[in-house]
Amino acid sequence: MFIVRVALPIPLFNLFDYRILQGMQPAVGGRVRVYFRNRKMIGIVVSLKKDSKIPEKKLKIIEEVLDNTSIYSNKLWKVLHWAANYYHVPLGEVLINAIPNLLRQGKSININSIISWKITQKGSVVNLASFKQAPKQQTALTILRQQPIFHYQIKNLGITSSIMKSLCKKGLCCLNEDKLIKSNWCNYFSIKNSHIVLNHDQKIAVDSIFKKSSNYVAWLLFGITGSGKTEVYLKIIEKMIFFNRQSLILVPEIGLTIQTIDYFRQRFNVPIDILHSSLNNQEKLAVWLRAKRGETAIIIGTRSALFIPLARPGVIIIDEEHDSSYKQQDGWRYQARDLAVLRAYEENIPIIMGSATPALESLHNVYIGKYHQLNLIKRASKNTLVFKQIINLRSTQLIGGLATQLIDKISEHLYANNQVLLFLNRRGFSPILLCHDCGWIAECKKCEHYYTLYQNQQQLRCHYCNTQKSLYSECPNCNSITLIPIGVGTEQIEKKLSTLFPNIPISRIDYDTTRNKGAFKKYLNFVNKGGAHILIGTQMITKGYNFLDVTLVIIIDVDSSLFSTDFRASEKFAQLYTQVAGRAGRAGKTSEVLLQTYHPNHPILKTLINEGYLSFAKQMLLDRKYGSLPPWTNHALFRAEDFNNYKVIMFLTKIHNIIKSKCLNDKSIWFIGPIPSLQPKKNGRWRWQLIIQHNSRKKLQLLLNKTLPLINALPEARKIHLILDIDPIDN
């Protein structure tokens, strides 16, 4: 009799042994239903053994075997095991989180079959002319008489599932589940606009990737904004389609990449699946199954799409590879970009990481030979003059947070029937509400952070814990009515500009205005109608959109990004600046980029404006090297949270002492902390952190493997919330 070792989705690193009854056929990588501490759970079979350290009579019996084959490919299985070890997360949590919710809940599936609609005898003889009042049903029946309709074809054929269900109810067609032999899209695909002529840089990039497309190569595609990175992606995917290979494209946020997705749909008449959080559980499972069966040619999704199974993987593409949203910030804190590189290596396929502002880690990997860099240094459209200028705020008057010369510039560009984009990465009307008489400031007690004023809604909101409260009519400290806003947010900029330019349409694009479904696309369509228009936005507008009539870009608040305790702040600012500035001059029009600052001679600003992002990145990598900071060193961050501030500090001090005791002779290790987190309090919990830094990633991992069992055995580990973040980006 075999013993089945099972990984369960619980915060324990143990694996658990179970017995099986005669006739059960569990498979490594398959799901089983088991009892654990008197409740039923879905677990993943990790191995089959002949014996166990626990007496056989004490072992529980598996309740149900859900899969007779693995639901993971061998290569994805290896990636997930590596990830569990590297990020120090229980294997059960990693394996379960890599599959759709319905599979986690125990839904049965048949991976080796495919569902299609087929014509019935009644449907093959019914008079098509009788469907004149239902033209889409008529179209569907016409197609069905020639061939079955597979569920992934519906959108491309201009029909819907409800139409097919209506025909089924009438007995004109039926749903069939057939054994999967091979996918069908490779037999009928078509490609539009494949004749597009590439410029010199694009052609070199495409040819270089083509030559090595049969094996693993990590490509960093550096391309200035508007240089045509998407067209390079499309050409590579075109090759994959011809060779019946699937393409996986990761994007930072689905809702913010509408234009890119539209490009793919317009170019390729193949099954394309979009995986995003708005899909329900059934839809997510359907996408997962289609990808695993090879029915889908192109899958576009956010970071979790990395774990989708692929029947015939051809290429992985990471758009805007520098984006921080590729790093999971809760639960299992993986970096999708890094795991995507590992997956491409295991699958032996190329991976393309594209950005106008590559992460310093990626450029470092180029310099040490792990990645190969390709450059797109010319805009794909007409060459455009973009003038960049710093506005010195020390000697100018401000109106609603804007220098007077900026207002004159806005008027000038609007008068020429062009569009103006103002970037401010701060929502609301004002970040501070202050009493003029006594100095009291409205503050969230849970987070000890200032409330943001929302004047239109007469509300105060905490952007840390989302607490909301009505606006005070008087100071709660001295009863004064002279409450004044300090600082500027996007709502205030919108109000001031609507007063200054009452006849000009204004679109404010931030989280507050686009949270409703379809709102973001509505704004984009409104802006792209052309003509004089003012666009105000946060970093949402930096995600690669083409605003063809924007000829003036204004970055309102530069200084808050230049001075920060976060050593990554300069890199983040440089990326935001470059991405925002790239929105100007996309239609061959002479354009301007203006930056407001009290520090016009700051070296970062001078380098970015005069020499560009790559020069800045080169200097920043040198600074990081001299400062012994990532990517030259490696970080592991322990963050502890509790309602008792003292207990948190003492817990991290114990962790520090345990780790230090295991590396007394290691001079390459460095401890930072315990120190308060950048966000020291949230939802009433105090947050402190301890950073472990080491020159060697391997030695840091060995040290964590030695000490984590000791740390987890501390009494405080059961009471205080502890997070371990490997390669943190917010520290």
XYZ file of C-alpha atoms in Angstrom:
731
model
C 0.000 0.000 0.000
C 1.274 3.471 -0.905
C 1.455 6.391 1.502
C 0.510 9.707 -0.069
C 2.408 12.830 1.013
C 0.179 15.892 0.686
C 0.847 19.649 0.725
C -2.009 21.631 2.288
C -2.822 25.357 1.925
C -1.975 26.229 5.525
C 0.792 28.401 7.052
C 2.838 25.352 8.073
C 5.911 24.052 6.278
C 5.077 20.407 7.059
C 3.886 17.890 4.500
C 1.287 15.347 5.693
C 1.038 11.592 5.134
C -2.274 9.864 4.305
C -3.356 6.335 3.467
C -5.313 5.368 0.376
C -7.974 2.740 -0.101
C -7.718 0.032 -2.704
C -8.700 1.281 -6.145
C -7.681 4.887 -5.528
C -5.166 6.216 -8.065
C -3.678 9.496 -6.832
C -1.055 11.196 -8.983
C 1.830 13.445 -8.027
C 0.637 16.962 -8.843
C -3.021 15.942 -8.564
C -5.594 17.133 -6.037
C -7.041 15.108 -3.189
C -9.730 15.821 -0.618
C -8.601 15.081 2.931
C -9.522 15.691 6.549
C -7.149 17.945 8.457
C -7.948 18.783 12.078
C -11.595 17.802 11.618
C -12.247 19.853 8.498
C -12.148 18.903 4.860
C -9.447 20.474 2.706
C -8.113 20.244 -0.831
C -4.448 19.283 -0.947
C -1.866 18.561 -3.629
C -0.070 15.210 -3.818
C 3.679 15.838 -3.581
C 4.941 12.250 -3.557
C 3.941 8.589 -3.198
C 5.884 6.506 -0.656
C 5.893 2.959 0.631
C 6.138 3.857 4.296
C 5.798 6.673 6.797
C 7.392 7.673 10.102
C 3.872 7.691 11.543
C 2.349 4.268 12.300
C -0.028 3.259 9.513
C -2.983 2.851 11.884
C -2.707 6.492 12.940
C -2.753 7.798 9.393
C -5.996 9.267 8.082
C -7.423 7.969 4.818
C -7.769 10.182 1.756
C -11.444 10.990 1.291
C -11.395 11.465 -2.473
C -8.921 11.502 -5.343
C -9.880 14.381 -7.647
C -7.202 14.013 -10.354
C -5.592 10.903 -11.794
C -2.957 13.013 -13.555
C -0.995 16.092 -12.531
C -2.699 19.448 -13.066
C 0.758 21.049 -13.360
C 3.267 20.569 -16.143
C 6.619 19.141 -15.051
C 8.336 22.458 -15.740
C 5.808 24.578 -13.897
C 5.997 22.081 -11.013
C 9.757 22.745 -10.773
C 9.248 26.524 -10.867
C 6.697 26.401 -8.049
C 8.912 24.221 -5.853
C 11.836 26.593 -6.423
C 9.622 29.572 -5.559
C 8.440 27.984 -2.306
C 12.066 27.447 -1.237
C 13.345 30.848 -2.358
C 10.535 32.938 -0.867
C 10.249 30.679 2.208
C 6.536 30.040 1.783
C 4.812 26.725 2.642
C 4.670 24.561 -0.477
C 0.935 23.949 -0.087
C 0.172 27.681 -0.233
C 2.307 28.117 -3.356
C 0.798 25.141 -5.212
C -2.791 26.056 -4.353
C -2.374 29.728 -5.197
C -1.112 28.798 -8.665
C -4.482 27.294 -9.717
C -7.965 28.833 -10.187
C -10.354 29.208 -7.240
C -12.748 26.513 -8.440
C -9.928 23.973 -8.549
C -8.947 25.011 -5.021
C -12.527 24.268 -4.009
C -12.429 20.775 -5.530
C -14.294 21.243 -8.827
C -13.848 18.222 -11.108
C -12.366 18.841 -14.552
C -11.585 16.912 -17.691
C -8.386 18.290 -19.115
C -8.338 15.934 -22.098
C -11.675 16.928 -23.615
C -12.968 19.937 -25.510
C -16.481 21.402 -25.569
C -18.193 22.495 -28.782
C -21.648 23.198 -30.176
C -22.782 20.843 -32.956
C -25.783 20.976 -35.280
C -28.691 18.585 -34.589
C -30.837 16.838 -37.180
C -33.541 19.442 -36.580
C -31.039 22.278 -36.986
C -29.728 20.910 -40.277
C -33.163 21.015 -41.962
C -34.809 24.091 -40.384
C -35.573 26.942 -42.804
C -32.898 29.631 -42.284
C -35.213 32.267 -43.755
C -37.398 31.935 -40.668
C -34.613 33.563 -38.615
C -34.725 36.954 -40.359
C -35.786 38.570 -37.087
C -32.847 36.899 -35.302
C -29.877 37.498 -37.645
C -27.216 36.348 -35.156
C -28.988 33.032 -34.618
C -29.197 32.739 -38.386
C -25.435 33.369 -38.654
C -24.683 30.785 -35.964
C -26.834 28.145 -37.669
C -25.191 28.822 -41.021
C -21.749 28.236 -39.481
C -22.920 25.156 -37.565
C -24.077 23.520 -40.796
C -20.484 23.736 -42.014
C -18.518 22.953 -38.812
C -18.812 22.765 -35.001
C -18.376 26.003 -33.049
C -15.846 25.824 -30.229
C -16.435 28.046 -27.208
C -13.209 29.989 -27.759
C -14.371 30.961 -31.292
C -17.537 32.773 -30.267
C -16.146 36.303 -29.942
C -14.304 36.111 -33.263
C -17.490 34.920 -35.003
C -19.548 37.826 -33.663
C -21.946 35.686 -31.626
C -22.440 35.050 -27.908
C -22.998 32.164 -25.508
C -26.608 33.297 -24.959
C -27.303 32.919 -28.702
C -25.931 29.380 -28.650
C -28.001 28.558 -25.549
C -31.142 29.829 -27.316
C -30.459 27.523 -30.257
C -29.875 24.626 -27.850
C -33.246 25.241 -26.147
C -34.922 25.077 -29.569
C -33.211 21.741 -30.221
C -31.228 23.134 -33.159
C -27.784 22.440 -31.696
C -26.281 20.682 -28.685
C -23.187 20.887 -26.501
C -20.691 18.090 -27.088
C -17.608 17.114 -25.115
C -15.077 15.424 -27.383
C -11.683 13.947 -26.680
C -9.034 16.559 -27.346
C -6.742 15.596 -30.181
C -5.199 18.933 -31.072
C -6.158 22.577 -31.053
C -7.949 24.011 -34.052
C -6.912 27.664 -34.194
C -3.721 26.810 -36.065
C -5.877 25.649 -38.994
C -7.868 28.835 -39.533
C -5.898 31.781 -38.113
C -5.323 34.987 -40.064
C -3.108 38.011 -39.422
C -3.926 41.598 -40.369
C -1.437 44.402 -41.050
C 1.478 41.962 -41.194
C 2.896 44.130 -43.999
C 3.786 46.976 -41.608
C 7.347 48.098 -42.331
C 9.640 48.107 -39.325
C 12.188 50.839 -38.799
C 15.892 50.017 -38.491
C 15.911 49.514 -34.708
C 12.738 47.426 -34.722
C 14.054 45.202 -37.497
C 17.316 44.527 -35.630
C 15.350 43.661 -32.482
C 12.940 41.325 -34.274
C 15.696 39.605 -36.284
C 17.852 39.111 -33.161
C 14.991 37.482 -31.255
C 13.948 35.388 -34.282
C 17.404 33.888 -34.627
C 17.304 32.479 -31.092
C 13.566 31.919 -30.721
C 13.934 28.139 -30.358
C 15.786 28.385 -27.058
C 15.851 30.290 -23.809
C 17.239 33.805 -24.044
C 16.336 36.688 -21.727
C 15.929 39.856 -23.801
C 15.664 43.335 -22.283
C 13.938 45.491 -24.898
C 14.763 49.087 -24.034
C 12.671 51.454 -26.102
C 12.006 55.146 -25.594
C 8.328 56.003 -25.345
C 6.676 55.807 -28.763
C 9.503 53.740 -30.268
C 7.214 50.847 -31.226
C 7.897 48.134 -28.646
C 4.373 46.790 -29.171
C 5.049 46.246 -32.877
C 8.121 44.176 -31.959
C 5.944 42.069 -29.644
C 3.387 41.581 -32.427
C 5.997 40.411 -34.930
C 7.386 37.866 -32.468
C 3.896 36.589 -31.628
C 3.147 36.325 -35.348
C 6.061 33.912 -35.680
C 4.814 31.878 -32.720
C 1.365 31.581 -34.292
C 2.850 30.277 -37.542
C 4.690 27.592 -35.568
C 1.575 26.735 -33.521
C 3.103 28.082 -30.310
C 1.362 29.958 -27.518
C 2.354 33.417 -26.308
C 1.972 34.608 -22.719
C 1.953 38.393 -22.234
C 2.130 39.866 -18.739
C 0.965 43.451 -18.228
C 0.961 45.581 -15.049
C -2.814 46.152 -14.932
C -5.434 44.953 -17.420
C -7.655 48.007 -16.984
C -4.743 50.296 -17.827
C -3.625 48.467 -20.990
C -6.802 48.740 -23.057
C -5.031 50.126 -26.117
C -2.415 47.347 -26.128
C -5.089 44.642 -25.927
C -6.970 46.289 -28.787
C -3.796 46.104 -30.924
C -3.607 42.354 -30.361
C -7.272 41.773 -31.200
C -7.042 43.871 -34.366
C -3.906 42.113 -35.580
C -4.622 38.443 -34.902
C -7.709 36.405 -35.759
C -6.859 33.710 -33.222
C -8.277 32.805 -29.799
C -7.070 35.465 -27.343
C -7.832 35.184 -23.645
C -7.597 38.038 -21.151
C -7.120 36.960 -17.538
C -8.066 39.615 -14.990
C -9.734 40.080 -11.615
C -13.121 41.091 -13.072
C -13.697 37.580 -14.422
C -15.807 35.309 -12.242
C -14.444 31.994 -10.998
C -16.049 30.006 -13.818
C -14.554 32.300 -16.458
C -11.091 32.118 -14.883
C -11.241 28.321 -14.878
C -12.332 28.334 -18.526
C -9.293 30.474 -19.476
C -7.026 28.142 -17.484
C -8.439 25.053 -19.236
C -8.224 26.605 -22.709
C -4.577 27.492 -22.162
C -3.770 24.020 -20.789
C -5.486 22.300 -23.718
C -3.751 24.526 -26.258
C -7.017 26.058 -27.462
C -5.807 29.625 -26.841
C -3.036 31.158 -28.920
C -2.436 34.307 -26.857
C -2.987 34.834 -23.127
C -2.753 38.357 -21.697
C -2.868 38.814 -17.946
C -1.439 40.364 -14.817
C 1.228 38.789 -12.608
C -0.823 35.720 -11.556
C -1.205 34.751 -15.236
C 2.432 33.662 -14.974
C 1.191 30.353 -13.503
C -1.279 29.539 -16.257
C -0.486 26.184 -17.920
C 0.613 26.232 -21.557
C 0.275 23.232 -23.872
C 2.840 24.568 -26.373
C 4.713 27.539 -24.863
C 6.485 29.740 -27.394
C 7.369 33.064 -25.767
C 6.798 35.075 -22.588
C 6.555 38.853 -22.896
C 6.590 41.231 -19.911
C 5.393 44.702 -20.856
C 6.572 47.603 -18.659
C 8.845 45.180 -16.837
C 9.914 47.845 -14.337
C 6.407 48.245 -12.927
C 6.115 47.654 -9.177
C 2.787 45.815 -9.580
C 4.729 42.735 -10.729
C 5.781 42.336 -7.094
C 3.083 40.685 -4.972
C 2.683 42.794 -1.835
C 0.678 40.454 0.395
C 0.571 36.737 1.122
C 3.178 34.999 -0.994
C 5.393 37.974 -1.937
C 6.857 36.807 -5.234
C 8.374 38.929 -8.005
C 6.561 37.868 -11.194
C 9.275 39.249 -13.460
C 11.956 37.081 -11.858
C 9.775 33.970 -11.777
C 8.834 34.553 -15.432
C 12.535 34.455 -16.329
C 12.881 31.175 -14.422
C 9.829 29.734 -16.144
C 11.152 30.719 -19.579
C 14.442 29.028 -18.684
C 12.659 25.822 -17.658
C 10.422 25.877 -20.756
C 13.487 26.667 -22.922
C 11.735 29.578 -24.638
C 12.677 33.257 -25.064
C 11.426 35.927 -22.689
C 11.163 39.587 -23.706
C 11.070 42.284 -21.025
C 10.126 45.644 -22.488
C 10.335 49.108 -20.957
C 11.325 52.707 -21.605
C 12.604 52.774 -18.029
C 14.060 49.351 -17.164
C 14.439 48.400 -13.515
C 17.991 48.798 -12.221
C 17.971 45.067 -11.425
C 17.312 44.281 -15.087
C 20.053 46.623 -16.334
C 22.423 45.059 -13.812
C 21.594 41.632 -15.260
C 22.498 42.992 -18.695
C 25.853 44.254 -17.417
C 26.733 40.885 -15.857
C 25.656 38.960 -18.976
C 22.419 37.303 -17.786
C 20.192 39.363 -20.095
C 20.752 40.647 -23.630
C 19.745 44.247 -24.325
C 18.071 45.489 -27.508
C 17.523 49.208 -28.073
C 14.785 51.180 -29.797
C 16.084 54.747 -29.665
C 13.905 56.394 -32.310
C 10.199 56.999 -32.258
C 8.302 54.806 -34.670
C 6.227 57.769 -35.867
C 7.499 61.069 -37.252
C 10.485 62.573 -35.458
C 9.217 65.177 -33.022
C 10.905 68.002 -31.165
C 10.185 67.819 -27.435
C 11.551 70.741 -25.426
C 12.180 70.098 -21.738
C 12.400 72.910 -19.210
C 12.646 73.282 -15.429
C 10.472 75.941 -13.790
C 12.170 77.405 -10.698
C 9.469 77.914 -8.056
C 11.689 80.051 -5.843
C 11.004 83.176 -7.837
C 7.473 82.741 -9.109
C 3.913 83.146 -7.911
C 1.680 80.061 -7.560
C -1.995 79.925 -8.491
C -3.665 76.740 -7.283
C -0.289 74.987 -7.113
C 0.739 76.100 -10.616
C 3.404 78.649 -11.534
C 1.994 81.628 -13.456
C 4.179 80.893 -16.498
C 2.713 77.368 -16.589
C -0.788 78.794 -16.797
C 0.354 80.980 -19.700
C 1.804 77.897 -21.415
C -1.433 75.961 -20.917
C -3.374 78.808 -22.517
C -0.942 78.916 -25.448
C -1.266 75.198 -26.250
C -5.041 75.132 -25.810
C -5.385 78.147 -28.107
C -3.556 76.107 -30.779
C -6.297 73.439 -30.373
C -3.911 71.007 -28.693
C -4.145 69.069 -25.440
C -2.383 69.542 -22.115
C -1.491 66.821 -19.615
C -0.804 67.667 -15.966
C 0.732 64.946 -13.805
C 0.372 64.922 -10.030
C 0.678 61.649 -8.134
C -1.587 62.804 -5.310
C -5.335 62.205 -5.199
C -7.938 64.355 -3.487
C -8.169 68.108 -2.997
C -5.384 68.521 -0.436
C -3.190 66.121 1.588
C -3.555 68.142 4.830
C -6.370 69.986 6.599
C -4.992 72.417 9.201
C -6.434 74.832 11.745
C -5.026 78.286 11.059
C -5.489 79.390 14.707
C -4.072 76.513 16.799
C -2.186 74.369 14.269
C -4.331 71.234 14.750
C -4.110 68.796 11.786
C -6.785 66.249 10.829
C -5.168 62.863 11.424
C -6.259 59.230 11.219
C -5.759 57.791 14.701
C -5.504 54.239 13.368
C -2.546 55.083 11.159
C -1.196 58.309 12.670
C -1.276 59.702 9.157
C -2.871 62.881 7.875
C -6.320 62.656 6.354
C -6.682 63.695 2.715
C -9.332 66.321 2.084
C -11.950 65.576 -0.595
C -13.745 68.883 -0.982
C -16.305 67.799 -3.579
C -17.605 65.037 -1.286
C -17.007 67.087 1.914
C -15.017 64.152 3.269
C -11.721 63.288 4.932
C -10.135 59.994 3.858
C -7.138 58.011 5.031
C -5.281 56.564 2.052
C -3.666 53.940 4.311
C -6.694 52.225 5.883
C -9.503 53.749 3.724
C -11.262 55.237 6.766
C -13.683 58.031 5.805
C -15.338 60.723 7.891
C -17.365 63.876 7.285
C -15.526 67.170 6.936
C -15.245 69.159 10.176
C -17.179 72.446 10.283
C -14.876 73.721 13.028
C -11.604 72.756 14.694
C -12.211 70.015 17.300
C -9.308 71.432 19.331
C -10.145 75.173 19.572
C -13.539 75.464 17.799
C -12.107 77.841 15.195
C -13.783 77.849 11.777
C -10.552 78.772 9.960
C -9.710 75.285 8.685
C -7.459 75.566 5.643
C -6.157 73.002 3.130
C -2.378 72.646 2.789
C -0.877 71.191 -0.373
C -2.392 70.341 -3.724
C -4.134 67.221 -5.080
C -5.642 66.371 -8.471
C -9.124 67.470 -7.376
C -7.835 70.968 -6.513
C -5.959 71.265 -9.805
C -9.148 70.328 -11.663
C -11.184 72.948 -9.773
C -8.662 75.735 -10.412
C -8.274 74.956 -14.114
C -12.047 74.755 -14.634
C -12.189 78.311 -13.293
C -9.300 79.544 -15.440
C -10.485 77.749 -18.609
C -14.279 77.451 -18.239
C -14.947 76.469 -21.865
C -12.292 73.736 -22.124
C -13.229 70.094 -21.348
C -11.248 68.616 -18.449
C -10.706 64.917 -17.696
C -9.315 63.891 -14.317
C -8.010 60.326 -14.408
C -7.174 58.853 -11.017
C -8.399 56.007 -8.836
C -11.305 58.085 -7.520
C -12.754 58.863 -10.964
C -12.151 55.506 -12.662
C -13.214 52.937 -10.044
C -16.541 52.302 -11.811
C -16.537 49.710 -14.596
C -15.894 51.225 -18.006
C -15.038 54.683 -16.631
C -11.392 54.547 -17.675
C -12.162 53.586 -21.266
C -14.804 56.306 -21.414
C -12.232 58.932 -20.421
C -9.724 57.648 -22.982
C -12.304 57.834 -25.765
C -13.241 61.353 -24.689
C -9.623 62.534 -24.758
C -8.855 60.835 -28.074
C -11.649 62.667 -29.861
C -9.076 65.431 -30.239
C -9.217 69.179 -29.934
C -8.411 71.425 -26.999
C -8.569 69.382 -23.794
C -7.001 69.346 -20.334
C -6.027 65.957 -18.897
C -5.117 65.674 -15.213
C -3.866 62.368 -13.857
C -1.852 60.286 -11.436
C 0.534 57.482 -12.411
C -2.398 55.689 -14.066
C -1.749 57.791 -17.178
C 1.888 56.675 -17.475
C 1.044 53.132 -18.633
C 1.779 53.535 -22.331
C -1.258 55.389 -23.697
C -1.174 57.294 -26.942
C -2.606 60.789 -26.451
C -1.971 61.991 -29.983
C -2.901 65.653 -29.444
C -0.973 66.210 -26.200
C 1.721 68.838 -26.864
C 2.321 70.057 -23.318
C 3.155 67.861 -20.330
C 3.490 69.425 -16.877
C 4.894 67.575 -13.869
C 3.565 69.529 -10.906
C 5.288 68.097 -7.832
C 8.869 67.027 -8.459
C 10.407 67.726 -5.064
C 8.476 65.171 -2.982
C 10.099 62.419 -5.057
C 13.636 63.811 -4.896
C 13.918 63.690 -1.105
C 12.926 60.443 0.555
C 14.180 57.895 3.078
C 13.487 55.170 0.479
C 16.696 54.508 -1.463
C 14.568 53.535 -4.474
C 12.758 56.904 -4.586
C 15.091 58.391 -7.208
C 14.638 55.388 -9.496
C 10.843 55.529 -9.120
C 10.818 59.260 -9.880
C 13.036 58.832 -12.946
C 10.704 56.135 -14.269
C 7.600 58.233 -13.652
C 9.185 61.333 -15.197
C 10.320 59.461 -18.306
C 6.963 57.719 -18.764
C 4.960 60.930 -18.255
C 7.227 62.999 -20.496
C 6.822 60.332 -23.166
C 3.125 61.199 -23.511
C 4.141 64.385 -25.392
C 4.815 64.705 -29.112
C 3.327 61.443 -30.343
C 1.716 62.797 -33.513
C 4.580 64.712 -35.061
C 3.791 67.968 -33.251
C 6.437 70.083 -31.521
C 5.887 69.599 -27.791
C 7.052 70.735 -24.377
C 7.664 69.074 -21.011
C 7.812 71.384 -17.979
C 8.804 70.475 -14.403
C 8.057 72.573 -11.302
C 10.710 72.449 -8.577
C 12.354 74.435 -5.814
C 15.621 72.623 -6.633
C 16.366 73.348 -10.321
C 20.027 72.320 -9.984
C 19.356 68.877 -8.526
C 21.776 66.434 -10.257
C 19.041 63.853 -10.923
C 16.945 66.409 -12.825
C 19.920 67.589 -14.847
C 20.933 64.048 -15.823
C 17.399 63.019 -16.790
C 16.707 66.104 -18.877
C 20.096 66.422 -20.565
C 21.211 62.801 -20.936
C 18.147 60.556 -20.545
C 17.116 57.573 -18.468
C 19.952 55.173 -19.322
C 22.594 57.694 -18.240
C 20.690 58.251 -15.012
C 20.439 54.478 -14.454
C 24.161 54.006 -15.071
C 25.016 56.653 -12.462
C 22.459 55.262 -10.018
C 23.914 51.746 -10.348
C 27.342 53.144 -9.467
C 25.885 54.944 -6.452
C 24.173 51.733 -5.339
C 27.450 49.835 -5.736
C 29.358 52.317 -3.575
C 26.549 52.222 -1.029
C 26.399 48.394 -1.007
C 22.725 48.445 -1.975
C 20.668 46.208 -4.306
C 21.155 44.988 -6.956
C 24.777 44.661 -5.787
C 23.613 43.165 -2.488
C 20.587 41.132 -1.456
C 17.877 41.959 1.068
C 15.505 39.924 3.196
C 13.027 41.994 5.177
C 11.213 40.919 8.340
C 8.193 43.119 9.082
C 6.325 42.661 12.358
C 2.922 44.190 13.096
C 1.006 44.365 16.361
C -1.203 46.676 18.424
C 1.571 46.769 21.070
C 4.518 48.828 19.839
C 6.966 47.544 22.470
C 6.270 43.853 21.750
C 6.969 44.351 18.043
C 10.386 45.871 18.736
C 11.308 43.122 21.205
C 10.237 40.385 18.755
C 12.394 41.776 15.943
C 15.289 42.192 18.380
C 15.066 38.467 19.201
C 15.061 37.646 15.469
C 18.118 39.875 15.008
C 19.948 38.059 17.825
C 19.079 34.585 16.482
C 20.354 35.385 12.989
C 23.445 37.163 14.325
C 24.332 34.144 16.483
C 24.473 31.939 13.372
C 26.824 34.168 11.367
C 29.384 35.503 13.851
C 32.294 35.107 11.411
C 30.489 36.377 8.334
C 31.640 39.937 7.667
C 29.458 40.295 4.568
C 26.212 40.383 6.515
C 24.667 43.667 7.596
C 21.649 44.324 9.817
C 19.407 47.385 9.480
C 17.008 47.729 12.373
C 14.707 47.139 14.019
C 13.459 50.445 12.594
C 9.966 51.804 11.898
C 8.536 50.884 8.480
C 8.055 53.637 5.900
C 4.392 53.369 6.885
C 4.904 53.011 10.678
C 1.274 52.451 11.657
C -1.699 51.053 9.760
C -5.170 50.118 10.975
C -4.039 50.503 14.568
C -1.076 48.134 14.192
C 2.485 49.312 14.756
C 4.841 48.236 11.965
C 8.579 47.741 12.462
C 11.099 46.032 10.248
C 14.467 44.335 10.264
C 16.496 44.149 7.060
C 19.155 41.473 6.534
C 21.657 42.365 3.823
C 24.267 40.054 2.296
C 26.573 40.156 -0.716
C 25.727 36.548 -1.597
C 22.147 35.520 -2.394
C 23.065 31.873 -1.826
C 24.547 32.513 1.621
C 21.589 34.655 2.629
C 19.239 31.826 1.678
C 21.287 29.279 3.639
C 21.229 31.564 6.657
C 17.444 31.915 6.469
C 17.047 28.148 6.125
C 19.055 27.707 9.353
C 17.290 30.345 11.401
C 13.637 30.338 10.296
C 12.761 27.178 12.267
C 14.182 28.872 15.386
C 12.293 32.101 14.655
C 9.015 30.271 14.048
C 9.468 28.445 17.375
C 9.505 31.722 19.346
C 6.352 32.202 21.475
C 5.807 35.646 19.866
C 5.575 34.068 16.399
C 2.055 32.855 17.224
C 0.857 36.220 18.494
C 2.570 38.869 16.352
C 1.984 39.082 12.608
C 5.338 38.499 10.902
C 6.072 38.926 7.204
C 9.211 37.764 5.430
C 9.779 39.606 2.159
C 12.616 38.381 -0.074
C 13.963 41.053 -2.468
C 11.586 43.724 -1.117
C 10.912 46.817 -3.219
C 9.416 48.971 -0.445
C 12.099 49.217 2.211
